[in-house]
Structure formats: structure tokens, C-alpha cells
mmCIF file with all atom_site columns, C-alpha atoms in Angstrom:
data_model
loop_
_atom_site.group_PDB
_atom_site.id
_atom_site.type_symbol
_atom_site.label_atom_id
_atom_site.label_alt_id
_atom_site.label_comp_id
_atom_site.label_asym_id
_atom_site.label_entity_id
_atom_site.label_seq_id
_atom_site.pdbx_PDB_ins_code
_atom_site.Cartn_x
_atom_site.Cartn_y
_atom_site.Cartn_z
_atom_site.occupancy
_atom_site.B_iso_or_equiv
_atom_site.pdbx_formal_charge
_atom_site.auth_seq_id
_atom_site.auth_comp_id
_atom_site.auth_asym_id
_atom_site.auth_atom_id
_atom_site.pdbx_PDB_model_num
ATOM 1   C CA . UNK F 1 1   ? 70.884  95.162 110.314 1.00 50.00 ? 1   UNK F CA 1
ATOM 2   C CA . UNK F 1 2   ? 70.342  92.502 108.129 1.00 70.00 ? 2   UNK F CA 1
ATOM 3   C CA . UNK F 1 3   ? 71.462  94.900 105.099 1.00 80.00 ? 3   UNK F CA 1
ATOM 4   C CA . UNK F 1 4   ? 74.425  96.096 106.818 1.00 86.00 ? 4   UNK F CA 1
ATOM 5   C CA . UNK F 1 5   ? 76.340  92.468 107.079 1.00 88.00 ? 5   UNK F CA 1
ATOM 6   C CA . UNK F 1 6   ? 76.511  91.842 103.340 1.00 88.00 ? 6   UNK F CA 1
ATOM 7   C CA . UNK F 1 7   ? 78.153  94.979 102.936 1.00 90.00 ? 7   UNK F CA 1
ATOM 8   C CA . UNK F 1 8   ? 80.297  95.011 105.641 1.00 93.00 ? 8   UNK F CA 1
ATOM 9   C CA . UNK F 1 9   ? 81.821  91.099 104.168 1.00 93.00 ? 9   UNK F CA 1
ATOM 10  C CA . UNK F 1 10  ? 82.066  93.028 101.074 1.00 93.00 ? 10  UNK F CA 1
ATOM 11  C CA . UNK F 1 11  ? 83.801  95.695 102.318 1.00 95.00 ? 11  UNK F CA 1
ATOM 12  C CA . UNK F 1 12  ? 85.781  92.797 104.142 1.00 95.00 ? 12  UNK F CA 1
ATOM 13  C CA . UNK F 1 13  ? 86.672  91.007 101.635 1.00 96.00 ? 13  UNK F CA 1
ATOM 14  C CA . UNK F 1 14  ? 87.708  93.977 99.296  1.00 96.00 ? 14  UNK F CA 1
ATOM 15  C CA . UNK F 1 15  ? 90.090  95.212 102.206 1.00 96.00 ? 15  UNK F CA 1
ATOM 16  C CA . UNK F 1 16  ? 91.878  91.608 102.373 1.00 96.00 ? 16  UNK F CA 1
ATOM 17  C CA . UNK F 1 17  ? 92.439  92.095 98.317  1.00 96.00 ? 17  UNK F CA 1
ATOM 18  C CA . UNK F 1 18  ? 93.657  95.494 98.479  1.00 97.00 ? 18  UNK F CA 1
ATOM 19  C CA . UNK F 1 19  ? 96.003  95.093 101.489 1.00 97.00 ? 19  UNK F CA 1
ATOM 20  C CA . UNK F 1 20  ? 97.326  91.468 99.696  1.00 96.00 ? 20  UNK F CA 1
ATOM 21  C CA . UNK F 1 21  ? 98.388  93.832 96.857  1.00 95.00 ? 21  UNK F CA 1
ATOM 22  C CA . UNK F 1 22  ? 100.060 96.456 99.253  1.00 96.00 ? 22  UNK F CA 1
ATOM 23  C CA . UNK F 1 23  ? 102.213 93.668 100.716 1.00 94.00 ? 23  UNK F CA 1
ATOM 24  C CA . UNK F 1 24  ? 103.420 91.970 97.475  1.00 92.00 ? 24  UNK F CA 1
ATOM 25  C CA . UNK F 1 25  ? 104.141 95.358 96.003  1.00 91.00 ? 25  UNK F CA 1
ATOM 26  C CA . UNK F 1 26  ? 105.913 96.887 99.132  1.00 92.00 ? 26  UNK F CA 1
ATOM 27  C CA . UNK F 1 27  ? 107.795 93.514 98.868  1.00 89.00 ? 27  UNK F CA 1
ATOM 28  C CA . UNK F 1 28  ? 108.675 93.885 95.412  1.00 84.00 ? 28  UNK F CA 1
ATOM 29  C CA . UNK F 1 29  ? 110.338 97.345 96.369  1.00 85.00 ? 29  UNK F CA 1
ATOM 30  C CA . UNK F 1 30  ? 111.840 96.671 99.359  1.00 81.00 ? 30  UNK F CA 1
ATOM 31  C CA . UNK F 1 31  ? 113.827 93.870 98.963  1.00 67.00 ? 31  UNK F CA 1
ATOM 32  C CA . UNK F 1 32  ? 116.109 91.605 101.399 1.00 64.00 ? 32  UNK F CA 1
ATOM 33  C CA . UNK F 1 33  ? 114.032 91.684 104.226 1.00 55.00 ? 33  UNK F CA 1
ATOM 34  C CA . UNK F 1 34  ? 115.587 90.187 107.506 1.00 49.00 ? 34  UNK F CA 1
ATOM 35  C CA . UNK F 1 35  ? 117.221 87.290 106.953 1.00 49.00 ? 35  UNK F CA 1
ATOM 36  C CA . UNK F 1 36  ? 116.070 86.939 103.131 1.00 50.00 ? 36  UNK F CA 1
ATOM 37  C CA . UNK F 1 37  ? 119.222 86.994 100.370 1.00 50.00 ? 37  UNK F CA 1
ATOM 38  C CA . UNK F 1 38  ? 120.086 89.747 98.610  1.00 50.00 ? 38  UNK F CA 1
ATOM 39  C CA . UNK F 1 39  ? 120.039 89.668 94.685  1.00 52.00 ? 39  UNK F CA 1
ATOM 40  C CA . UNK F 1 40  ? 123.802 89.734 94.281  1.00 51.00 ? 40  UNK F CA 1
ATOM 41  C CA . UNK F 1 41  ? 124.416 87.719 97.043  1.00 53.00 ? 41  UNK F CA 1
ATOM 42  C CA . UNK F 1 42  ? 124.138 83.391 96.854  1.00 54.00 ? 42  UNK F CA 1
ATOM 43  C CA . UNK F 1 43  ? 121.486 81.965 98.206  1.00 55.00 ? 43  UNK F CA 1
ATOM 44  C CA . UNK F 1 44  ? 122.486 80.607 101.347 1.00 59.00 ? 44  UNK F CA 1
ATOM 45  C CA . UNK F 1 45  ? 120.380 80.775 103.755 1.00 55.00 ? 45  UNK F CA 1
ATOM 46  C CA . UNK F 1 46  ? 121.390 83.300 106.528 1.00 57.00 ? 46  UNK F CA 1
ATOM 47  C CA . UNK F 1 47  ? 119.906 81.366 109.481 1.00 60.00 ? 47  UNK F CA 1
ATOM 48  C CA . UNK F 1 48  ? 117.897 77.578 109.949 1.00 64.00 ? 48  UNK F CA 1
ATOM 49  C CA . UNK F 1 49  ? 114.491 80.418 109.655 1.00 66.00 ? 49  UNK F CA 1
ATOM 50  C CA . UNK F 1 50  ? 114.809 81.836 106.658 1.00 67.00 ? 50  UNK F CA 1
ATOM 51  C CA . UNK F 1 51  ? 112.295 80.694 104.061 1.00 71.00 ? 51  UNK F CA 1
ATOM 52  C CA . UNK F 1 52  ? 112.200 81.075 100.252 1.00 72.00 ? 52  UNK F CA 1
ATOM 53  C CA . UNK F 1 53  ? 110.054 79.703 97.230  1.00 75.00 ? 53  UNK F CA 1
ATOM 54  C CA . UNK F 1 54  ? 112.291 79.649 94.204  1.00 73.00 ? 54  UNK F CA 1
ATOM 55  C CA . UNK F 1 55  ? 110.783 78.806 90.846  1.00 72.00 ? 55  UNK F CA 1
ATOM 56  C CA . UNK F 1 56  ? 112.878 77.806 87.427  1.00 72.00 ? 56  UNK F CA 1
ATOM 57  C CA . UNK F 1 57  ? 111.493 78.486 84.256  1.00 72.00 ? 57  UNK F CA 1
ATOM 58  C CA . UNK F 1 58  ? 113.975 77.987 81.457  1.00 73.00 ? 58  UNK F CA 1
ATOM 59  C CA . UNK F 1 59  ? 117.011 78.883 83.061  1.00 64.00 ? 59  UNK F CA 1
ATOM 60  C CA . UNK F 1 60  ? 115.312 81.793 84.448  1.00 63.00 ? 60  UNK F CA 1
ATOM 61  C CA . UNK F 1 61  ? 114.339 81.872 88.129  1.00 62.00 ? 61  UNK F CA 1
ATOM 62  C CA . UNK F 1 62  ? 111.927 83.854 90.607  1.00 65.00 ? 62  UNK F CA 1
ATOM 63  C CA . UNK F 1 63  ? 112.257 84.073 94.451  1.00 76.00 ? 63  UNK F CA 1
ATOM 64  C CA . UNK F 1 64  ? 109.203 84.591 96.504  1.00 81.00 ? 64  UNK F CA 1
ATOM 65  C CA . UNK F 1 65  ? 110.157 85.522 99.965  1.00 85.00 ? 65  UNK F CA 1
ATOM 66  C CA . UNK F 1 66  ? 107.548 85.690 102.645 1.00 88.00 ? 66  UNK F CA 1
ATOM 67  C CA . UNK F 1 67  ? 105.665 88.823 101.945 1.00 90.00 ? 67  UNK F CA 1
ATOM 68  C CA . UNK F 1 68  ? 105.073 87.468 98.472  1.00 90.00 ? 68  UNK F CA 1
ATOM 69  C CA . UNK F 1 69  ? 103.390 84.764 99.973  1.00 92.00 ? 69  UNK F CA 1
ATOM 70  C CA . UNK F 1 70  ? 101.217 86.477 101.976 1.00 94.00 ? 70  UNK F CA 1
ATOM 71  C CA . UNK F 1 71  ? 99.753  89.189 99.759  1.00 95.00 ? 71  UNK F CA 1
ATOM 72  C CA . UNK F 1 72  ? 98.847  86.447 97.495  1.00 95.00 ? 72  UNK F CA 1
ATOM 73  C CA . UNK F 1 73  ? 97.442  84.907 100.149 1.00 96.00 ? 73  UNK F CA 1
ATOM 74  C CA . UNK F 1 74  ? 95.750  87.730 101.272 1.00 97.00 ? 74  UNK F CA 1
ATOM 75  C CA . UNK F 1 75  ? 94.136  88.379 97.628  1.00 97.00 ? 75  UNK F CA 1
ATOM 76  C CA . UNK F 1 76  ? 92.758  84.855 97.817  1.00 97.00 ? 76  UNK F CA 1
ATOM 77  C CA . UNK F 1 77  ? 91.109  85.036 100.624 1.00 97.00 ? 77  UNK F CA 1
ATOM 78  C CA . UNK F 1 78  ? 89.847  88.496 100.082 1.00 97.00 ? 78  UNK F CA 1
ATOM 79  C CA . UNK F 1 79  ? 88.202  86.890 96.300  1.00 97.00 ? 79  UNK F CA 1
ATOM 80  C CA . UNK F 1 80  ? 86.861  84.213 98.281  1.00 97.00 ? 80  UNK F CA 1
ATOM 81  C CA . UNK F 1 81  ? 85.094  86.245 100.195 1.00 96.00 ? 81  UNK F CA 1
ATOM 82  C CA . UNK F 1 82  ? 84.106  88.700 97.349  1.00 95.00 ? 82  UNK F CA 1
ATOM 83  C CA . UNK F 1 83  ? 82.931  85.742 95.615  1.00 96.00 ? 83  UNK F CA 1
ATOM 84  C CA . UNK F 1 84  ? 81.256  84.058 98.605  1.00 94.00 ? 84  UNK F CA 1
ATOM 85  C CA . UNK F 1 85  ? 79.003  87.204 99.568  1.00 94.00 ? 85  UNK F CA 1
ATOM 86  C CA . UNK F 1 86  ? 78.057  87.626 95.419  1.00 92.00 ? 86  UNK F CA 1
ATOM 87  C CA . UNK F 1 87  ? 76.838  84.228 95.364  1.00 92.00 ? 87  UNK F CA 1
ATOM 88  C CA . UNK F 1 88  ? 74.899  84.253 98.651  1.00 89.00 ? 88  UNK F CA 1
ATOM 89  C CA . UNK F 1 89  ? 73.255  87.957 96.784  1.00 87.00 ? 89  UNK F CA 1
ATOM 90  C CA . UNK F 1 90  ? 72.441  86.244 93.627  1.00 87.00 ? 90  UNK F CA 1
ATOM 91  C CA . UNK F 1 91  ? 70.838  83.238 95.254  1.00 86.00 ? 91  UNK F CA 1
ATOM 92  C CA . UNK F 1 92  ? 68.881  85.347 97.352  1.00 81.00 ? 92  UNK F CA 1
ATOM 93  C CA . UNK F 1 93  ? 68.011  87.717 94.417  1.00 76.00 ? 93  UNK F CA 1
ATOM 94  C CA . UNK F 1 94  ? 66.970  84.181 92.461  1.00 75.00 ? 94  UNK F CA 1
ATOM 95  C CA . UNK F 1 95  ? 65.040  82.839 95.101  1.00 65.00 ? 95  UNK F CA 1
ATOM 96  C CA . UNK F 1 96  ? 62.236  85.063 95.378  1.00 61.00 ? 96  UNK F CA 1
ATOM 97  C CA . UNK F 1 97  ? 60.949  84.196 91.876  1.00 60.00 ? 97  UNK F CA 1
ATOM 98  C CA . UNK F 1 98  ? 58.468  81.235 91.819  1.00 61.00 ? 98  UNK F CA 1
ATOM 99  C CA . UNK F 1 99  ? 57.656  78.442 89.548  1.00 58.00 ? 99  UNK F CA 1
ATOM 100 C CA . UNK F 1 100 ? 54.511  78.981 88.320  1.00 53.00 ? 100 UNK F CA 1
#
């Protein structure tokens, strides 16, 4: 049992990365969701619930809509737990040396 947890956070944490990418990439091909402003329309916001990161980067601009936000999100939290569970193996693996 004891064996089996590890693995099962790894597998965890794996799944929150992959499905992070899945939602920013079907969000990147399926855009205007409801509510959220099409690319040849202004951005006015259709309704007080609408919500929308823009960014400007010399004159340029990218617009994050919600799903962006959450697959990136998502791939955080699946790292951190990647990155949690290979830190708690190599501590364990380092612990059973001793100082002689």
C-alpha cells in the first residue's frame, strides 16, 4: 500500500498537467466561448460576467479568456504535485544512507 500512493500522486499530478494542456489548446481552437468577444468584434463586454485578461506588448495584444486560465492553472498544480512527490522520493532515497 505504501508503494501504491506515490504512484498514484504521480499519476495525479501528471493527469492535472495533461488535462491543463487539453483545455488551453481546445481553447485556442474554439474560440468565443459564451459570452467571450469574438476576434473581429470590439471588446465590449457582452454581459457584467464576462471576464478577460488582456496583455500589451508593443502594440501587440493577447486575450486570455477563462479556459486559458485554467489549463495554466491546471499545469501548475499538476508540476506542483509532480515536483512535490519527486522530492518526498529523493529525500526518502537520501535518507537511508548514514554518516559514518
Amino acid at each position: 500500500m505504501r508503494r501504491a500512493l506515490p504512484w498514484a500522486l504521480a499519476a495525479l499530478g501528471a493527469g492535472l498537467a495533461v488535462a491543463g494542456v487539453a483545455v488551453f489548446w481546445w481553447t485556442n481552437t474554439h474560440p468565443g466561448g459564451a459570452g467571450a468577444p469574438r476576434a473581429h468584434a470590439p471588446l465590449v463586454p457582452d454581459s457584467a460576467y464576462t471576464s478577460t485578461l488582456t496583455l500589451t506588448f508593443d502594440g501587440g495584444a493577447v486575450l486570455w479568456e477563462r479556459g486559458h486560465l485554467v489549463g495554466a492553472g491546471l499545469v501548475a498544480a499538476g508540476i506542483l504535485v509532480l515536483t512535490a512527490v519527486g522530492g518526498w522520493a529523493l529525500g526518502r532515497r537520501s535518507g537511508r544512507r548514514r554518516a559514518g
